PDB file of C-alpha atoms in Angstrom:
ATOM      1  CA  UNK O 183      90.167  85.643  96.117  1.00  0.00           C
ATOM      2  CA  UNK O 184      91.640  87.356  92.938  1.00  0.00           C
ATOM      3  CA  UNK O 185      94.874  85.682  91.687  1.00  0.00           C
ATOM      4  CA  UNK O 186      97.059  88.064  89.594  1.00  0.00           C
ATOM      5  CA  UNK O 187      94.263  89.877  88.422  1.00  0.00           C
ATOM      6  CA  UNK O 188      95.049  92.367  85.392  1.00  0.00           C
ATOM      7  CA  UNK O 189      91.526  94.159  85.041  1.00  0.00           C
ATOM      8  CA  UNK O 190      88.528  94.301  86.585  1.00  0.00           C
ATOM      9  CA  UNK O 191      87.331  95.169  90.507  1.00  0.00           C
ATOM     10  CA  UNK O 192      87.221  93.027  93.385  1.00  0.00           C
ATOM     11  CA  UNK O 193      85.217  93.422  96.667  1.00  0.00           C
ATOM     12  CA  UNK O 194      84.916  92.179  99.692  1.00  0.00           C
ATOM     13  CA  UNK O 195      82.843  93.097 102.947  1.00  0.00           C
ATOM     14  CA  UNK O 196      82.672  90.761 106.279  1.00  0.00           C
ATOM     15  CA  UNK O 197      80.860  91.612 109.296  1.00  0.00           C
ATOM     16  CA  UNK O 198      82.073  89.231 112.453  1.00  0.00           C
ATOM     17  CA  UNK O 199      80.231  89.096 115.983  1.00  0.00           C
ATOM     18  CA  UNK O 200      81.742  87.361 118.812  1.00  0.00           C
ATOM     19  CA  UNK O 201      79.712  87.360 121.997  1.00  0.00           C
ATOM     20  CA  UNK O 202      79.120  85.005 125.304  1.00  0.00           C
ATOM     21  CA  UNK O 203      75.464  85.092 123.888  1.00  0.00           C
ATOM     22  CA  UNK O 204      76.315  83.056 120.944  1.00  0.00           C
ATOM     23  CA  UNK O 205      78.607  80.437 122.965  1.00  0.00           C
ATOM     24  CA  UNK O 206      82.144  83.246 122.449  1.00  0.00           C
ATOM     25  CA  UNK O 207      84.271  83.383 125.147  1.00  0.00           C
ATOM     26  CA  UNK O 208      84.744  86.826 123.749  1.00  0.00           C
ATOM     27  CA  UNK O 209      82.820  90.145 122.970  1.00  0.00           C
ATOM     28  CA  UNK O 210      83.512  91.907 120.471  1.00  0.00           C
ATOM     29  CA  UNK O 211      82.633  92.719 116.841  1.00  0.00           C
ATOM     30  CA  UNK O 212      84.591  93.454 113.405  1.00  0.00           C
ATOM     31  CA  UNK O 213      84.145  94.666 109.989  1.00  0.00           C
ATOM     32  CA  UNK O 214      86.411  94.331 107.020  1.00  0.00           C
ATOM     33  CA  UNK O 215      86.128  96.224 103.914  1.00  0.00           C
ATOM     34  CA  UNK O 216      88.231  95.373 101.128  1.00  0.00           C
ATOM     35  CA  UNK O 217      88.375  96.868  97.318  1.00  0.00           C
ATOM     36  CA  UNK O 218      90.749  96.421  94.377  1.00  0.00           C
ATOM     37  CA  UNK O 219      90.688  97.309  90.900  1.00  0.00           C
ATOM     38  CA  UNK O 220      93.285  96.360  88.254  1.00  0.00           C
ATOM     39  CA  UNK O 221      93.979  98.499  85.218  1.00  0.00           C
ATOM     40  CA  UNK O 222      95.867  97.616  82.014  1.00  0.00           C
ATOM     41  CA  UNK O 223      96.377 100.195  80.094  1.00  0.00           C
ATOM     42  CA  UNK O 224      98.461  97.867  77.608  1.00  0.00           C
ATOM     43  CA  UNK O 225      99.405  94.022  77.355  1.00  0.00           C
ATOM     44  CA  UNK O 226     102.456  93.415  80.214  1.00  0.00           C
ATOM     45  CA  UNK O 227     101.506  96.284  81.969  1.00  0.00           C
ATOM     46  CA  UNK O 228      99.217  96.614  85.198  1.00  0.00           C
ATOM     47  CA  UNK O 229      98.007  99.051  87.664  1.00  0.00           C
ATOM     48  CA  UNK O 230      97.091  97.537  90.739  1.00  0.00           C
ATOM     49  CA  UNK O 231      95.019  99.405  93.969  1.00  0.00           C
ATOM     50  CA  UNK O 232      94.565  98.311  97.105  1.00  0.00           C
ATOM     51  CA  UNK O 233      92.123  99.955  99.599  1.00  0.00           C
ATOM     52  CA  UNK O 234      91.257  98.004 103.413  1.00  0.00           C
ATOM     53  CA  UNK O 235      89.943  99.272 106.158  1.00  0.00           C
ATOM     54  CA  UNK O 236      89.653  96.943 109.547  1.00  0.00           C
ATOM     55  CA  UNK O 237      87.101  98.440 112.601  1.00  0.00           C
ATOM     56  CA  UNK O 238      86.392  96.573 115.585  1.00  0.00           C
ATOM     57  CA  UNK O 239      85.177  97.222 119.027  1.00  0.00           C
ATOM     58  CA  UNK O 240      84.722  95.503 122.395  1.00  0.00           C
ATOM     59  CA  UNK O 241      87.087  92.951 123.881  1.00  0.00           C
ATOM     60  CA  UNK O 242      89.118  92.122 121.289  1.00  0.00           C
ATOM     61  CA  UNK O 243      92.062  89.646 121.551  1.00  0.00           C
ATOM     62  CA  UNK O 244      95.266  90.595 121.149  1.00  0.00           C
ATOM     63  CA  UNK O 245      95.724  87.872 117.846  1.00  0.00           C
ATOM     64  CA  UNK O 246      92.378  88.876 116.525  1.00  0.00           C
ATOM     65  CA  UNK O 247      93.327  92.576 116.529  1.00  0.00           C
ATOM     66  CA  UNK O 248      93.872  94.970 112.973  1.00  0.00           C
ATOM     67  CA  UNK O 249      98.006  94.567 111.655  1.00  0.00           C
ATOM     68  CA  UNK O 250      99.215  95.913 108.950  1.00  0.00           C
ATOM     69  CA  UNK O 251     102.741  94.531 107.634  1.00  0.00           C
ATOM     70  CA  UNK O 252     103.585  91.096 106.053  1.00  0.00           C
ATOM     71  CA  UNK O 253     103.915  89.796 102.730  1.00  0.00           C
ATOM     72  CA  UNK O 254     100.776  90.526 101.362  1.00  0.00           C
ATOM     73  CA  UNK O 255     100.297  94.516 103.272  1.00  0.00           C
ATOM     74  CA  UNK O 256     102.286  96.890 103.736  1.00  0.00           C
ATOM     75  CA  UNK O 257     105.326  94.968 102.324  1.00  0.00           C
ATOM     76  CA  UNK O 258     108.256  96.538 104.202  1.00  0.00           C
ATOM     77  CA  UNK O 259     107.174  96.550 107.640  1.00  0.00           C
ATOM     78  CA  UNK O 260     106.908  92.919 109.594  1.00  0.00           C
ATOM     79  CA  UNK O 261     103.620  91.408 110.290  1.00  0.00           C
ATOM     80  CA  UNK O 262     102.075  92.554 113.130  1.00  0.00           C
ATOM     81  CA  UNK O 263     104.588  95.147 114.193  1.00  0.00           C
ATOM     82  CA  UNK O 264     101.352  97.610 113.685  1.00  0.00           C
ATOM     83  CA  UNK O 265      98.053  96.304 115.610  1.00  0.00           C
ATOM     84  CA  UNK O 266      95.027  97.994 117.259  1.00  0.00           C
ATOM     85  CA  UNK O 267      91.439  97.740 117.319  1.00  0.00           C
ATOM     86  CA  UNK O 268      91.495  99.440 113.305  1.00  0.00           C
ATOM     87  CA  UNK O 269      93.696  99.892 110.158  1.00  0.00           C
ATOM     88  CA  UNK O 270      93.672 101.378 107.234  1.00  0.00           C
ATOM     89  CA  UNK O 271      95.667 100.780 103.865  1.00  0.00           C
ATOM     90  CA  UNK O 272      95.457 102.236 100.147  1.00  0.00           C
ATOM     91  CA  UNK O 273      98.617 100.865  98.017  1.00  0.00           C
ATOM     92  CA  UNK O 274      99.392 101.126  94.484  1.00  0.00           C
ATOM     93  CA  UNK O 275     101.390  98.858  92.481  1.00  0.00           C
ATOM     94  CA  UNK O 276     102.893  98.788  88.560  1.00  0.00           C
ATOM     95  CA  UNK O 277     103.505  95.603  87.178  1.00  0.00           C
ATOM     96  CA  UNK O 278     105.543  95.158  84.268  1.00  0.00           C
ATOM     97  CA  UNK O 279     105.767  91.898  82.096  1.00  0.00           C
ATOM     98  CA  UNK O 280     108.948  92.023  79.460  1.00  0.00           C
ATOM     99  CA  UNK O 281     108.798  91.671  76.461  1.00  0.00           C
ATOM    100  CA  UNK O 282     110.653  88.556  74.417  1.00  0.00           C
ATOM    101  CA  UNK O 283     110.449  88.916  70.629  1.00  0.00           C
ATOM    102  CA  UNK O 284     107.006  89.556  69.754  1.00  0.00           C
ATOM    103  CA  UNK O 285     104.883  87.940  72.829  1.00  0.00           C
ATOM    104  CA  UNK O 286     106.022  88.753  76.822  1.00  0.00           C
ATOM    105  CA  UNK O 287     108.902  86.793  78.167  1.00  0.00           C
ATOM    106  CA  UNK O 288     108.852  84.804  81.894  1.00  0.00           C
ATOM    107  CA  UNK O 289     110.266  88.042  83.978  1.00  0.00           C
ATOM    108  CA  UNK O 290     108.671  91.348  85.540  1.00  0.00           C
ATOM    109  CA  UNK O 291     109.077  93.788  87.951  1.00  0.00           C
ATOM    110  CA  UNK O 292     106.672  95.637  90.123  1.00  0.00           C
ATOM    111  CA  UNK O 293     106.888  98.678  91.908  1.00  0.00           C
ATOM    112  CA  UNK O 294     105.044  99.906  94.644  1.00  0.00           C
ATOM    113  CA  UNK O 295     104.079 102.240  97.510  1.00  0.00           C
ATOM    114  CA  UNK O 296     101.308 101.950 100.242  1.00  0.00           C
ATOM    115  CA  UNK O 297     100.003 104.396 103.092  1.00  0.00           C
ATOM    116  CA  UNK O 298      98.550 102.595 105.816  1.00  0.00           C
ATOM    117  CA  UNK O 299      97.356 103.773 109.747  1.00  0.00           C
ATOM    118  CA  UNK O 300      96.013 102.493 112.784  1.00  0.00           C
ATOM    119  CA  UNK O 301      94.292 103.727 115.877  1.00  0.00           C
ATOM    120  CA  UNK O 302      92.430 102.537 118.612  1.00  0.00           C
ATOM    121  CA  UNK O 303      89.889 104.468 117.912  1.00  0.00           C
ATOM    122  CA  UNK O 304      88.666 105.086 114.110  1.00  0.00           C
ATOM    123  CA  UNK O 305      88.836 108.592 114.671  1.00  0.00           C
ATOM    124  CA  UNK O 306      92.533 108.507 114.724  1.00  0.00           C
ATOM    125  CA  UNK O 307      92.820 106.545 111.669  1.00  0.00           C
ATOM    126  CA  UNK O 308      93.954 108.843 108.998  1.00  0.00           C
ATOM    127  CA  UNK O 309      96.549 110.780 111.559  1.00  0.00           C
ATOM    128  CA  UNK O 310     100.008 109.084 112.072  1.00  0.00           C
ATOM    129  CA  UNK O 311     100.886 107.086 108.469  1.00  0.00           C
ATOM    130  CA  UNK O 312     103.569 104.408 107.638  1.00  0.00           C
ATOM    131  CA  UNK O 313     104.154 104.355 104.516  1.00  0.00           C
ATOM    132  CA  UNK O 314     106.035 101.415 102.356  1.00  0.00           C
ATOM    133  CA  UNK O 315     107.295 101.083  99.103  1.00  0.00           C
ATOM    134  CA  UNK O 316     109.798  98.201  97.092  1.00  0.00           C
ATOM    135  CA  UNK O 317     110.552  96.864  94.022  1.00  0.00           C
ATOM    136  CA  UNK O 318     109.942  93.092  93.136  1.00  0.00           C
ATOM    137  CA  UNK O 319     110.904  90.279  90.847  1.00  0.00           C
ATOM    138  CA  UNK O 320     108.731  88.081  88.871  1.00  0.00           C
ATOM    139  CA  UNK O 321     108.830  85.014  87.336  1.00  0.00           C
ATOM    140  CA  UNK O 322     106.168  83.053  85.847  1.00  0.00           C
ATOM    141  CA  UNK O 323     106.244  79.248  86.211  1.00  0.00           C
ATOM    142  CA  UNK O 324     102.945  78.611  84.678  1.00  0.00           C
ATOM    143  CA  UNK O 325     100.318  80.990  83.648  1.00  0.00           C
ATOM    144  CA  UNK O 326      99.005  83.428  85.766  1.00  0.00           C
ATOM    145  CA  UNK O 327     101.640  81.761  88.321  1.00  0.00           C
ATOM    146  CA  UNK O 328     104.515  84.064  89.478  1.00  0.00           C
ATOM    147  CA  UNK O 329     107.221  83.204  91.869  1.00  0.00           C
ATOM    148  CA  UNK O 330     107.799  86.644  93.601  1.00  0.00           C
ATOM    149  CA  UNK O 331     110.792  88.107  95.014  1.00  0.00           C
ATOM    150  CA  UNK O 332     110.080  91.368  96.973  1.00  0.00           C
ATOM    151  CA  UNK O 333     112.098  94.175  98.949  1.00  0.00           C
ATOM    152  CA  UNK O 334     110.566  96.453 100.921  1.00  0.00           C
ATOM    153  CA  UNK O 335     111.197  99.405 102.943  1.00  0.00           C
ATOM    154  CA  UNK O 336     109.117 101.648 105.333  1.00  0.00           C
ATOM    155  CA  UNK O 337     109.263 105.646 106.515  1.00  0.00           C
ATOM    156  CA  UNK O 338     110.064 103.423 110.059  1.00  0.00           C
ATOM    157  CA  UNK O 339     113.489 102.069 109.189  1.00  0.00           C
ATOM    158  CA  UNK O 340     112.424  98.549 108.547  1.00  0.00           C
ATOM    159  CA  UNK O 341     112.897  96.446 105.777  1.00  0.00           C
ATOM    160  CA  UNK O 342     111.071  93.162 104.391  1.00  0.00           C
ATOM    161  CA  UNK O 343     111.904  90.815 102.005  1.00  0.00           C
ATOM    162  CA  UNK O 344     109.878  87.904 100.744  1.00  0.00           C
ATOM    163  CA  UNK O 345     110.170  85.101  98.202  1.00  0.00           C
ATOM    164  CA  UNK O 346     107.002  83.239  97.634  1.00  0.00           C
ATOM    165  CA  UNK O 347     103.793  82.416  95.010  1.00  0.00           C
ATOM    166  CA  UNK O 348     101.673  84.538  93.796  1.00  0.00           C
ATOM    167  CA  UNK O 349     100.664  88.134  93.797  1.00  0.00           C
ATOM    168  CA  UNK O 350     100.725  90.250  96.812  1.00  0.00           C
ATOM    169  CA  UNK O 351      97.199  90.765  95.979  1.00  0.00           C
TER     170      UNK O 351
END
C-alpha cells in the first residue's frame, strides 16, 4: 500500500470467488479496482487522485458488501452508511506542506472533494452521487509520518471528523 505518496501511480486489481464448491458457505464473487496517481508540481505541494470501483454479484453478505464512507473514503459520510452490491469513488485532494525558513516546516493542510455512488446493480452506478469534501491538518512526527486531523462534510448533511496516522490514501 502507498504511504503518503507524492508522485508516481499506484494500482491495484483483486478478483474474489466465494462458492460452496470451494468449501464457502457463500456464493458470490467480487472485483476491486483501485488507481491513484500523485502529482507534485513543486516541493510541499501534492495532487492526489483517487479512483475505486467495487462490483460483486451473487449472495453477498451484508458485511462483505461495497461502502463508501470512513476515514480513508468518502471522508464526511460514516462508514458504511452507503452499501450495496457496487461503488464507485473518484476524489481529489491538495496537500500543502509550509514552508519554515528555507526547507518545509512540520504542518500542512489538505483539501479535498470526492464523488462517489452505489447501486445494486452496476448499471445504476454513475446515477444518484454523494459527494464529500473537508479540510485537514497535518503534522509530521517523523518523515513521511503525518498525524492527521480531518473534517468532513457531505451533499447528505453528515459530517466526519477523524484524528489518526497517516494519509487518507
Amino acid at each position: 500500500m502507498a504511504v503518503n505518496a507524492r508522485r508516481g501511480h499506484f494500482f491495484n486489481l483483486e478478483y474474489s470467488s466465494y462458492s460452496p464448491d470451494w468449501g464457502s458457505d457463500s456464493d458470490y464473487e467480487k472485483a476491486f479496482f483501485d488507481y491513484r496517481f500523485y502529482i507534485t508540481p513543486r516541493v510541499g505541494s501534492t495532487f492526489a487522485f483517487l479512483n475505486r470501483i467495487e462490483l460483486s454479484e451473487g449472495d453477498v453478505p451484508y458485511y462483505d458488501m461495497a461502502t463508501l464512507g470512513g476515514m480513508d473514503f468518502m471522508r464526511g459520510t460514516y462508514l458504511g452508511h452507503f452499501r450495496d452490491f457496487n461503488a464507485t469513488e473518484n476524489t481529489v485532494e491538495y496537500r500543502h506542506t509550509f514552508r519554515d525558513g528555507d526547507g518545509l516546516s512540520r504542518h500542512g493542510v489538505t483539501l479535498w472533494l470526492g464523488a462517489g455512488s452505489i447501486g445494486e446493480q452496476a448499471s445504476e452506478l454513475y446515477q444518484d452521487w454523494v459527494v464529500t469534501y473537508g479540510v485537514g491538518y497535518r503534522y509530521e512526527l517523523q518523515p513521511r509520518m503525518n498525524v492527521r486531523a480531518d473534517l468532513g462534510f457531505s451533499n447528505q448533511d453528515e459530517v466526519g471528523f477523524y484524528l489518526t496516522f497517516t494519509e487518507a490514501f
